XYZ file of C-alpha atoms in Angstrom:
674
model
C -5.510 -48.123 -79.107
C -3.092 -45.935 -81.076
C -1.743 -46.659 -84.491
C -5.066 -48.319 -85.517
C -4.283 -51.627 -83.746
C -7.588 -51.636 -81.941
C -10.039 -49.513 -83.883
C -13.464 -48.429 -82.690
C -16.360 -48.605 -85.095
C -19.677 -46.822 -85.078
C -21.765 -46.948 -81.987
C -22.836 -50.477 -81.275
C -20.316 -51.991 -83.670
C -17.389 -54.190 -82.546
C -13.944 -52.766 -82.998
C -11.834 -53.971 -85.791
C -8.686 -55.864 -84.623
C -5.423 -56.234 -86.567
C -2.789 -58.654 -85.259
C -0.086 -57.284 -87.466
C -0.882 -53.764 -86.426
C -0.790 -54.659 -82.686
C 2.511 -56.497 -83.087
C 4.003 -53.578 -84.964
C 2.896 -51.156 -82.263
C 4.315 -53.348 -79.470
C 7.668 -53.566 -81.259
C 7.653 -49.805 -81.568
C 6.990 -49.389 -77.869
C 9.827 -51.760 -77.043
C 12.129 -49.921 -79.384
C 11.182 -46.597 -77.815
C 11.833 -48.042 -74.354
C 8.318 -47.058 -73.362
C 7.459 -47.334 -69.678
C 5.554 -50.345 -68.358
C 2.413 -48.263 -67.938
C 2.061 -48.052 -71.713
C 2.004 -51.843 -72.014
C -0.375 -52.131 -69.092
C -2.790 -49.696 -70.785
C -2.824 -51.796 -73.965
C -3.381 -54.964 -71.956
C -6.304 -53.387 -70.095
C -7.903 -52.206 -73.343
C -7.738 -55.709 -74.834
C -9.060 -57.397 -71.687
C -12.017 -55.012 -71.769
C -13.140 -56.346 -75.190
C -15.971 -58.893 -75.324
C -14.876 -62.487 -74.925
C -16.458 -63.360 -78.245
C -14.253 -60.953 -80.022
C -12.213 -62.689 -82.670
C -8.479 -63.074 -81.813
C -8.877 -61.472 -78.298
C -6.940 -64.243 -76.559
C -4.084 -64.151 -79.045
C -3.809 -60.417 -78.821
C -3.755 -60.459 -75.009
C -1.015 -63.119 -75.046
C 0.913 -61.025 -77.542
C 0.808 -57.987 -75.214
C 1.798 -60.122 -72.235
C 4.812 -61.467 -74.128
C 5.800 -57.890 -74.942
C 5.472 -56.989 -71.262
C 7.630 -59.951 -70.233
C 10.200 -58.928 -72.783
C 10.040 -55.394 -71.370
C 10.629 -56.709 -67.840
C 13.609 -58.778 -68.984
C 15.059 -55.725 -70.664
C 14.550 -53.764 -67.426
C 16.246 -56.530 -65.450
C 19.181 -56.628 -67.843
C 19.427 -52.857 -67.674
C 19.315 -52.956 -63.864
C 22.031 -55.593 -63.804
C 24.054 -53.596 -66.269
C 23.761 -50.522 -64.074
C 24.715 -52.584 -61.027
C 27.726 -54.080 -62.757
C 28.742 -50.650 -64.002
C 28.462 -49.315 -60.456
C 30.517 -52.250 -59.154
C 33.128 -51.668 -61.876
C 33.313 -48.001 -60.965
C 33.619 -48.991 -57.304
C 36.433 -51.404 -58.121
C 38.273 -48.681 -60.016
C 37.711 -46.246 -57.172
C 38.906 -48.718 -54.539
C 41.905 -49.735 -56.627
C 43.036 -46.106 -56.743
C 43.119 -45.839 -52.945
C 46.184 -47.065 -51.103
C 45.769 -45.416 -47.724
C 44.069 -48.044 -45.543
C 41.883 -45.769 -43.416
C 40.665 -43.854 -46.456
C 40.072 -47.151 -48.267
C 37.869 -48.550 -45.495
C 35.807 -45.351 -45.434
C 35.405 -45.528 -49.213
C 34.251 -49.182 -49.067
C 31.600 -48.400 -46.453
C 30.354 -45.304 -48.278
C 30.235 -47.125 -51.649
C 28.353 -50.163 -50.253
C 25.789 -47.944 -48.547
C 25.278 -45.949 -51.745
C 24.952 -48.942 -54.078
C 22.393 -50.723 -51.920
C 20.593 -47.514 -50.905
C 20.988 -48.549 -47.252
C 20.799 -46.455 -44.093
C 23.916 -47.846 -42.448
C 27.082 -49.665 -43.449
C 30.064 -50.887 -41.432
C 33.174 -52.911 -42.098
C 34.752 -55.226 -39.532
C 38.195 -56.820 -39.649
C 38.981 -60.110 -37.954
C 41.506 -59.996 -35.093
C 43.024 -63.466 -34.721
C 44.451 -62.763 -31.249
C 41.100 -61.861 -29.684
C 38.964 -64.040 -32.006
C 36.634 -61.089 -32.681
C 35.536 -58.925 -35.577
C 36.274 -55.309 -34.750
C 34.465 -52.514 -36.556
C 37.032 -50.144 -38.044
C 34.691 -47.811 -39.909
C 30.933 -47.099 -39.969
C 29.013 -44.915 -42.428
C 25.589 -43.538 -41.532
C 25.794 -44.390 -37.804
C 24.021 -42.162 -35.298
C 25.766 -43.469 -32.145
C 29.484 -43.641 -31.355
C 29.151 -47.210 -30.070
C 28.440 -48.464 -33.577
C 31.854 -47.477 -34.873
C 33.543 -49.300 -31.953
C 31.471 -52.487 -31.764
C 32.990 -55.960 -31.786
C 31.393 -59.244 -32.743
C 32.452 -62.694 -31.631
C 32.914 -65.174 -34.448
C 30.220 -67.560 -33.150
C 27.469 -64.972 -32.481
C 25.085 -62.935 -34.601
C 25.173 -62.538 -38.377
C 28.962 -62.353 -38.141
C 28.995 -65.916 -36.813
C 26.806 -67.167 -39.652
C 28.881 -65.466 -42.358
C 32.129 -66.578 -40.741
C 31.079 -70.213 -40.467
C 29.390 -70.529 -43.881
C 31.723 -68.136 -45.736
C 28.581 -67.056 -47.623
C 26.453 -63.916 -47.526
C 23.531 -63.822 -45.100
C 20.468 -61.592 -45.061
C 17.734 -61.047 -42.481
C 14.780 -58.675 -42.873
C 14.315 -58.379 -39.072
C 17.580 -58.858 -37.225
C 16.381 -58.428 -33.643
C 13.595 -61.009 -34.017
C 15.455 -63.508 -36.184
C 16.096 -66.779 -34.291
C 18.277 -68.440 -36.942
C 21.438 -67.454 -35.071
C 22.644 -66.879 -31.509
C 22.239 -63.270 -30.500
C 24.852 -61.132 -28.788
C 23.164 -59.019 -26.099
C 25.631 -56.149 -26.478
C 25.229 -56.017 -30.275
C 21.454 -56.226 -29.949
C 21.552 -53.229 -27.626
C 23.656 -51.268 -30.142
C 21.249 -52.186 -32.982
C 18.261 -51.071 -30.900
C 19.991 -47.743 -30.377
C 20.523 -47.448 -34.135
C 16.976 -48.635 -34.910
C 18.312 -51.394 -37.160
C 15.781 -53.710 -38.814
C 17.163 -55.465 -41.889
C 20.802 -56.583 -42.113
C 22.775 -58.217 -44.889
C 26.426 -59.195 -44.617
C 29.105 -60.564 -46.956
C 32.551 -61.999 -46.188
C 35.858 -60.442 -47.268
C 37.952 -63.428 -48.338
C 41.656 -63.433 -49.175
C 43.806 -66.514 -49.652
C 40.837 -68.635 -48.598
C 40.660 -66.845 -45.244
C 37.866 -64.582 -44.012
C 39.714 -61.364 -43.225
C 36.645 -59.212 -42.601
C 32.914 -58.651 -42.972
C 30.938 -56.022 -44.879
C 27.449 -55.190 -43.581
C 24.643 -52.930 -44.707
C 21.545 -52.311 -42.632
C 18.223 -50.476 -42.890
C 16.048 -48.995 -40.200
C 12.977 -50.839 -41.554
C 12.115 -54.375 -42.591
C 13.576 -55.025 -46.013
C 14.203 -58.054 -48.167
C 17.190 -57.591 -50.413
C 17.105 -58.964 -53.930
C 19.605 -61.511 -55.151
C 21.084 -58.778 -57.322
C 21.697 -56.573 -54.259
C 23.326 -59.434 -52.401
C 25.432 -60.227 -55.465
C 26.544 -56.602 -55.718
C 27.465 -56.584 -52.007
C 29.463 -59.820 -52.407
C 31.259 -58.441 -55.444
C 32.034 -55.237 -53.576
C 33.290 -57.284 -50.611
C 35.594 -59.230 -52.946
C 36.915 -56.021 -54.432
C 37.321 -54.590 -50.938
C 39.317 -57.635 -49.817
C 41.635 -57.269 -52.800
C 41.940 -53.510 -52.258
C 42.593 -53.917 -48.524
C 45.301 -56.483 -49.210
C 46.795 -54.176 -51.840
C 46.698 -51.292 -49.401
C 48.426 -53.394 -46.755
C 50.982 -54.571 -49.277
C 51.522 -50.972 -50.346
C 51.861 -49.926 -46.711
C 54.357 -52.724 -46.135
C 56.250 -51.689 -49.260
C 56.233 -48.063 -48.136
C 57.419 -49.109 -44.693
C 60.170 -51.183 -46.269
C 61.151 -48.268 -48.495
C 61.132 -45.906 -45.529
C 63.192 -48.357 -43.529
C 65.616 -48.665 -46.417
C 65.739 -44.878 -46.724
C 66.420 -44.537 -43.006
C 69.047 -47.249 -43.186
C 70.692 -45.465 -46.085
C 70.532 -42.146 -44.261
C 72.000 -43.759 -41.147
C 74.697 -45.390 -43.240
C 75.537 -42.079 -44.894
C 75.515 -40.344 -41.513
C 77.728 -43.080 -40.081
C 80.089 -42.711 -43.032
C 80.261 -38.967 -42.413
C 80.849 -39.595 -38.715
C 83.614 -42.063 -39.506
C 85.185 -39.571 -41.891
C 84.904 -36.826 -39.274
C 86.436 -39.158 -36.694
C 89.315 -39.989 -39.037
C 89.903 -36.303 -39.737
C 89.701 -35.518 -36.017
C 92.223 -38.236 -35.231
C 94.534 -36.950 -37.957
C 94.240 -33.386 -36.650
C 95.039 -34.417 -33.072
C 97.902 -36.628 -34.216
C 99.281 -33.803 -36.341
C 99.073 -31.357 -33.434
C 100.779 -33.863 -31.178
C 103.512 -34.536 -33.753
C 104.416 -30.872 -34.119
C 104.554 -30.386 -30.358
C 101.339 -28.438 -29.800
C 100.718 -27.236 -26.275
C 98.071 -28.669 -24.005
C 95.999 -25.524 -24.505
C 96.048 -25.894 -28.304
C 94.959 -29.526 -28.068
C 92.201 -28.635 -25.621
C 90.868 -25.862 -27.874
C 90.890 -28.219 -30.870
C 88.942 -30.896 -28.965
C 86.391 -28.307 -27.780
C 85.876 -27.135 -31.368
C 85.594 -30.694 -32.700
C 82.954 -31.665 -30.144
C 81.219 -28.271 -29.965
C 81.317 -27.854 -26.208
C 83.480 -26.821 -23.264
C 86.459 -28.961 -22.253
C 88.345 -29.023 -18.959
C 91.621 -30.890 -18.420
C 92.177 -31.775 -14.760
C 95.191 -32.998 -12.842
C 95.040 -36.046 -10.574
C 93.555 -33.948 -7.751
C 90.771 -32.755 -10.108
C 92.089 -29.187 -10.302
C 91.763 -27.446 -13.664
C 94.954 -27.351 -15.718
C 93.528 -26.078 -19.012
C 90.073 -25.049 -20.176
C 88.660 -24.276 -23.642
C 85.244 -23.549 -25.186
C 84.120 -23.928 -28.798
C 83.280 -20.634 -30.559
C 79.583 -19.891 -30.215
C 78.925 -22.432 -27.465
C 76.764 -20.958 -24.721
C 77.186 -22.723 -21.390
C 78.166 -21.914 -17.823
C 78.696 -25.327 -16.231
C 82.398 -25.456 -17.133
C 83.030 -22.017 -15.617
C 81.180 -23.067 -12.455
C 83.268 -26.221 -12.019
C 84.592 -26.673 -8.491
C 86.359 -29.885 -7.394
C 84.926 -29.389 -3.897
C 81.496 -28.242 -5.110
C 78.138 -30.062 -5.116
C 79.069 -32.219 -8.127
C 82.531 -33.211 -6.898
C 81.323 -36.615 -5.670
C 79.477 -37.304 -8.952
C 82.590 -36.497 -10.992
C 84.757 -38.678 -8.764
C 82.320 -41.587 -9.188
C 82.203 -41.098 -12.976
C 85.999 -41.151 -13.119
C 86.089 -44.364 -11.086
C 83.561 -45.913 -13.490
C 85.620 -44.645 -16.428
C 88.784 -46.195 -15.012
C 87.089 -49.578 -14.595
C 85.302 -49.616 -17.982
C 87.954 -47.867 -20.057
C 85.206 -45.614 -21.460
C 83.817 -42.188 -20.659
C 80.763 -41.781 -18.411
C 78.159 -39.093 -17.816
C 78.810 -37.538 -14.413
C 75.824 -35.206 -13.972
C 73.425 -32.767 -15.639
C 72.998 -29.157 -14.585
C 70.790 -26.483 -16.171
C 70.454 -28.430 -19.404
C 74.189 -29.217 -19.710
C 75.618 -32.728 -19.551
C 79.037 -33.356 -18.042
C 80.846 -36.360 -19.541
C 84.049 -37.460 -17.791
C 86.934 -39.751 -18.636
C 90.051 -40.658 -16.695
C 93.262 -39.835 -18.550
C 95.733 -42.705 -18.336
C 99.461 -42.249 -18.772
C 102.004 -44.974 -18.190
C 100.799 -47.207 -15.375
C 98.471 -44.766 -13.665
C 96.058 -41.875 -13.888
C 97.671 -38.576 -14.829
C 94.472 -36.527 -14.891
C 90.959 -36.342 -16.302
C 88.926 -34.670 -19.035
C 85.449 -33.185 -18.678
C 83.239 -32.323 -21.648
C 80.189 -30.072 -21.217
C 77.450 -30.073 -23.897
C 73.769 -29.241 -24.199
C 73.010 -32.761 -25.426
C 74.805 -36.064 -25.468
C 76.772 -37.172 -28.523
C 76.443 -40.089 -30.908
C 78.670 -43.056 -30.248
C 81.226 -42.115 -32.914
C 81.665 -38.643 -31.357
C 81.985 -40.213 -27.915
C 84.779 -42.357 -29.345
C 86.472 -39.210 -30.656
C 86.308 -37.700 -27.160
C 87.773 -40.866 -25.671
C 90.568 -41.013 -28.250
C 91.370 -37.364 -27.581
C 91.878 -38.276 -23.922
C 94.669 -40.622 -25.033
C 96.366 -37.752 -26.860
C 95.948 -35.524 -23.805
C 97.382 -38.358 -21.692
C 100.507 -38.460 -23.863
C 101.004 -34.716 -23.399
C 100.383 -34.888 -19.641
C 102.752 -37.828 -19.295
C 105.382 -35.938 -21.284
C 104.887 -32.899 -19.066
C 105.138 -35.095 -15.992
C 108.421 -36.517 -17.233
C 109.771 -33.049 -17.935
C 108.512 -31.948 -14.571
C 110.124 -34.965 -12.930
C 113.453 -34.158 -14.598
C 113.224 -30.545 -13.549
C 112.094 -31.532 -10.088
C 115.038 -33.890 -9.770
C 117.441 -31.109 -10.711
C 115.731 -28.690 -8.317
C 115.738 -31.306 -5.568
C 119.454 -31.858 -6.022
C 120.042 -28.101 -5.867
C 117.971 -27.685 -2.696
C 119.603 -30.672 -1.049
C 123.026 -29.253 -1.811
C 121.952 -25.906 -0.258
C 120.209 -27.041 2.948
C 122.007 -30.278 3.714
C 124.597 -30.059 6.522
C 126.993 -31.689 4.099
C 126.687 -29.214 1.277
C 127.823 -30.182 -2.179
C 130.804 -28.803 -4.042
C 130.265 -24.978 -4.149
C 131.109 -24.512 -7.809
C 128.727 -27.276 -8.904
C 125.981 -25.892 -6.662
C 126.542 -22.405 -8.074
C 126.287 -23.714 -11.662
C 123.048 -25.527 -10.869
C 121.580 -22.420 -9.235
C 122.439 -20.244 -12.229
C 120.505 -22.577 -14.542
C 117.394 -21.681 -12.520
C 118.165 -17.948 -12.355
C 119.335 -18.036 -8.708
C 122.426 -16.002 -7.828
C 124.150 -17.516 -4.784
C 126.516 -14.561 -4.519
C 123.655 -12.360 -3.312
C 121.588 -12.655 -0.077
C 118.898 -15.351 -0.201
C 115.567 -15.970 1.539
C 114.198 -19.343 2.529
C 110.467 -20.132 2.857
C 109.092 -23.348 4.353
C 105.413 -24.213 3.893
C 103.506 -27.162 5.315
C 100.160 -28.324 3.965
C 97.663 -29.057 6.731
C 95.370 -31.059 4.431
C 97.472 -34.169 5.001
C 99.771 -33.433 7.964
C 101.905 -36.500 7.279
C 103.353 -34.706 4.237
C 101.852 -36.854 1.482
C 100.312 -33.720 -0.060
C 103.624 -31.842 -0.302
C 104.647 -33.399 -3.645
C 101.348 -32.402 -5.206
C 101.584 -28.914 -3.659
C 105.078 -28.463 -5.092
C 103.919 -29.466 -8.574
C 100.897 -27.174 -8.403
C 103.069 -24.317 -7.144
C 105.532 -24.731 -10.016
C 102.610 -24.669 -12.468
C 100.788 -21.780 -10.819
C 103.763 -19.598 -9.854
C 105.779 -18.772 -12.933
C 108.488 -16.710 -11.204
C 112.069 -16.723 -12.527
C 114.775 -17.019 -9.929
C 112.629 -19.092 -7.540
C 113.304 -22.773 -6.915
C 110.911 -24.950 -4.939
C 110.388 -28.607 -4.166
C 109.184 -31.012 -1.529
C 111.788 -31.800 1.111
C 110.768 -34.338 3.740
C 107.056 -33.466 3.498
C 107.565 -29.688 3.526
C 107.547 -27.316 0.548
C 110.857 -25.422 0.417
C 111.268 -22.212 -1.627
C 114.535 -20.329 -2.171
C 114.762 -16.922 -3.858
C 116.818 -13.764 -3.802
C 116.244 -11.692 -0.630
C 115.388 -8.613 -2.725
C 112.533 -10.543 -4.402
C 111.044 -12.010 -1.243
C 108.137 -9.529 -0.831
C 106.400 -10.252 -4.188
C 107.185 -13.976 -3.822
C 105.568 -14.011 -0.367
C 102.443 -12.258 -1.648
C 102.176 -14.473 -4.739
C 102.584 -17.635 -2.724
C 100.028 -16.512 -0.118
C 97.471 -15.911 -2.906
C 98.267 -19.291 -4.455
C 97.968 -21.096 -1.104
C 94.578 -19.501 -0.373
C 93.265 -20.614 -3.776
C 94.555 -24.153 -3.450
C 94.311 -24.871 0.284
C 92.113 -22.220 1.866
C 93.591 -21.828 5.342
C 94.979 -25.383 5.497
C 98.631 -24.327 5.352
C 101.306 -22.733 7.504
C 104.581 -21.092 6.446
C 107.723 -19.566 7.982
C 109.950 -17.064 6.138
C 113.618 -16.644 7.034
C 115.628 -13.498 7.559
C 117.943 -12.651 4.624
C 120.705 -15.259 4.448
C 124.014 -13.628 3.524
C 125.798 -16.774 2.363
C 124.755 -20.114 0.941
C 126.944 -21.693 3.631
C 124.441 -20.483 6.271
C 121.459 -22.157 4.591
C 121.616 -25.507 6.526
C 121.419 -23.759 9.897
C 118.630 -21.439 8.754
C 116.693 -24.401 7.342
C 116.986 -26.274 10.650
C 115.824 -23.188 12.575
C 112.813 -22.739 10.279
C 111.841 -26.402 10.683
C 111.836 -25.902 14.484
C 109.849 -22.687 14.151
C 107.335 -24.394 11.849
C 106.803 -27.146 14.415
C 106.273 -24.620 17.219
C 103.820 -22.597 15.073
C 101.905 -25.786 14.381
C 101.661 -26.543 18.084
C 100.437 -22.978 18.639
C 97.474 -23.825 16.362
C 98.349 -21.297 13.667
C 97.147 -21.822 10.082
C 96.573 -19.864 6.887
C 99.614 -17.605 7.508
C 103.223 -17.067 6.472
C 105.136 -15.951 9.581
C 108.500 -14.194 9.667
C 111.309 -16.052 11.381
C 111.853 -13.324 13.949
C 108.221 -13.625 15.098
C 108.897 -17.144 16.324
C 112.605 -17.004 17.219
C 112.149 -16.715 20.984
C 109.396 -19.311 21.165
C 111.308 -21.757 18.988
C 114.187 -21.636 21.455
C 112.009 -21.799 24.592
C 109.272 -24.190 23.516
C 110.804 -26.343 20.832
C 110.337 -29.469 22.920
C 106.864 -28.570 24.197
C 103.685 -30.006 22.771
C 100.380 -28.174 22.582
C 99.281 -29.368 26.026
C 102.565 -28.135 27.547
C 102.119 -24.708 25.949
C 98.616 -24.457 27.342
C 99.881 -25.406 30.786
C 102.575 -22.698 30.616
C 100.065 -20.029 29.581
C 97.604 -21.122 32.227
C 100.237 -20.878 34.945
C 101.602 -17.528 33.743
C 98.575 -15.484 32.690
C 95.601 -17.824 33.135
C 93.613 -15.585 35.545
C 93.926 -12.524 33.277
C 92.924 -14.400 30.119
C 90.005 -16.032 31.925
C 88.841 -12.620 33.205
C 88.960 -11.140 29.671
C 87.050 -14.070 28.234
C 84.251 -13.937 30.780
C 83.818 -10.155 31.042
C 84.960 -8.935 27.647
C 87.783 -6.813 29.093
C 91.239 -6.188 27.591
C 93.530 -6.668 30.569
C 95.955 -9.004 28.728
C 96.427 -6.592 25.805
C 96.935 -3.660 28.189
C 99.479 -5.577 30.261
C 101.426 -6.609 27.140
C 101.529 -3.003 25.928
C 102.692 -1.914 29.405
C 105.633 -4.358 29.261
C 106.440 -3.413 25.644
C 106.635 0.282 26.639
C 109.130 -0.231 29.449
C 106.380 -0.355 32.088
C 105.532 3.329 31.440
C 101.827 4.005 31.996
C 101.806 7.260 30.020
C 103.477 5.701 26.956
C 101.125 2.731 27.208
C 98.070 4.999 27.312
C 99.314 6.891 24.274
C 99.937 3.659 22.328
C 96.494 2.310 23.174
C 94.782 5.675 22.714
C 93.485 5.552 26.304
C 93.521 7.910 29.278
C 96.382 7.166 31.649
C 93.928 6.643 34.523
C 92.203 3.921 32.492
C 95.538 2.165 32.081
C 96.218 2.424 35.818
C 92.736 1.053 36.629
C 93.346 -1.921 34.346
C 96.764 -2.564 35.900
C 95.117 -2.464 39.327
C 92.680 -5.120 38.143
C 95.629 -7.206 36.935
C 97.273 -6.880 40.345
C 94.078 -8.059 41.995
C 94.205 -11.162 39.821
C 98.016 -11.744 39.963
C 99.590 -10.019 42.976
C 103.153 -10.961 42.057
C 103.125 -9.713 38.465
C 105.513 -6.818 39.264
C 108.211 -9.170 40.629
C 111.180 -8.939 38.140
C 111.554 -12.729 37.736
C 107.784 -13.173 37.479
C 107.457 -10.213 35.061
C 109.787 -11.829 32.497
C 107.750 -15.054 32.540
C 104.495 -13.093 32.193
C 105.911 -10.985 29.357
C 106.982 -14.108 27.408
C 103.585 -15.706 28.015
C 101.797 -12.583 26.769
C 103.978 -12.552 23.631
C 103.150 -16.193 23.012
C 99.480 -15.449 23.603
C 99.638 -12.524 21.150
C 101.145 -14.753 18.407
C 98.346 -17.251 18.930
C 95.741 -14.453 18.888
C 96.653 -13.606 15.270
C 94.766 -16.741 14.269
C 91.022 -17.212 14.825
C 91.712 -20.426 16.732
C 93.249 -18.658 19.736
C 95.800 -20.566 21.743
C 94.648 -19.675 25.232
C 94.494 -21.365 28.596
C 91.842 -23.999 28.901
C 88.749 -22.728 30.711
């Protein structure tokens, strides 16, 4: 033994023993933190001495005491290392505030501290009454990270009920608890042998469980269990802190969002106030409807249409930079006409705007424009996306401003219409007004009664009872800006008066307007030049008769000259459509029927023959035919109507052919019934 504590003598002599020397050496070993093998070697050397050796027993006991002291120092050192590791774990966990990262850190730290193969952490779900694994470290199957444990089964049930840690060296064969078949199957797949679990307790409630497991039979020391419990306590505190931090962050985020929404709302309110002030200012300085419409389009960043009560566009405007085609494609009779009409009905009932339809990524929002006691029009707004409520309110308030302008225009229009109506009544009434007063009224509208005049009567065929005439007159005044032309509804018919020298462009302009507004659902009659205003009542009466006859002839989509209908107005004024058909059938029925069935042109040839003084050569030249062809056709006519050359019969046939020709100008031919 070193340091002379157990000295060997000569051969055959007993060694010399020194208690003080042995004690000094043992203290030195303890001070040097010598390994346990050094103490074991000294103990073995002393036990090998003869039993009779003096002080052997005392020396052996002295070495054993040193070894016990060495073991206690090792245990204290192990505990110190464990506590240091736990302290480091607590610091590490305390620095983590993200819950998912925290749970992963807890599992990894527990597995590392206990040198285990597997670790998982379960959190109790009060609604289902189960512990659900949220994280697993060291697992080899996916089922482990998703397993659940009922509170009355397995190790989880024991820990939950006792609120104390529980350890088993052989989980699958341990009968101290009720097994869960599904968990047992998962543990077999993982090869789990030993399991130890500790509760996570917060506010005297078990909020979760921390488990470590090994794939062999293992009995954990009390120190290991203590470390696991301490780590579980730290984990419970850290998890609660993380949740509290998450709640605080959520509250802060909610407060930030609320503040942002409040600031955005304040900006919206300010924008709405400014928008209202702008519209009010424009209205106060007498801005036009177009200016207001452009301002609204720019405010709302879209396209705006202002419609009249028949849903025809009055004004349109688009914000600079806005790309959209729905407003340009608007058609009151198109595929979305019904949707817009329904949205306007909903708007009228609710007093708010409504979305009418969506087309190619554009929304159409509609609102009825109210003026006085009724609807004076509508507004449509087209945008790529819908607006916030405050912007919708701005759109709805702008409709009130538009309504004021439309109502003002209607009142001006009504005043002007009243003046025009009085002028027309004084011109066409059999009891004409005082000439000087009538002349003064006409001059205010640019109409010179000292020069020849022309009179045009137009009837809308959309509503034959005349209810559409007022609307047509208003639309015509808006769409036909022609000085020196006065027009208004008179007894359900639109009446226009202009200078005779201006009648050609007026006729063309009105025909274009009527086609745009009514298609072919109209019919008009234009007078000859009227030399004196005193002749206007008689001309008006004649045109009314001619208009009625033209209607019975089935004509539409045309403006006829008075002379085209003069004869027929006189002859057939009292005839209805059935009477006209009967007359044609009796006069030229066989010829018309022959042309219809065989595709011939006997009626046209016979009319040309009468128009050219019954001269076959002149007729052939007019029709660009050979004279023999004309004679052959006339022979065919004679075969059908033998008496057509009789002078009295010829006049009747000629009139019938003229009437037939007038009806032929329209697609809906007035011809004898088959």
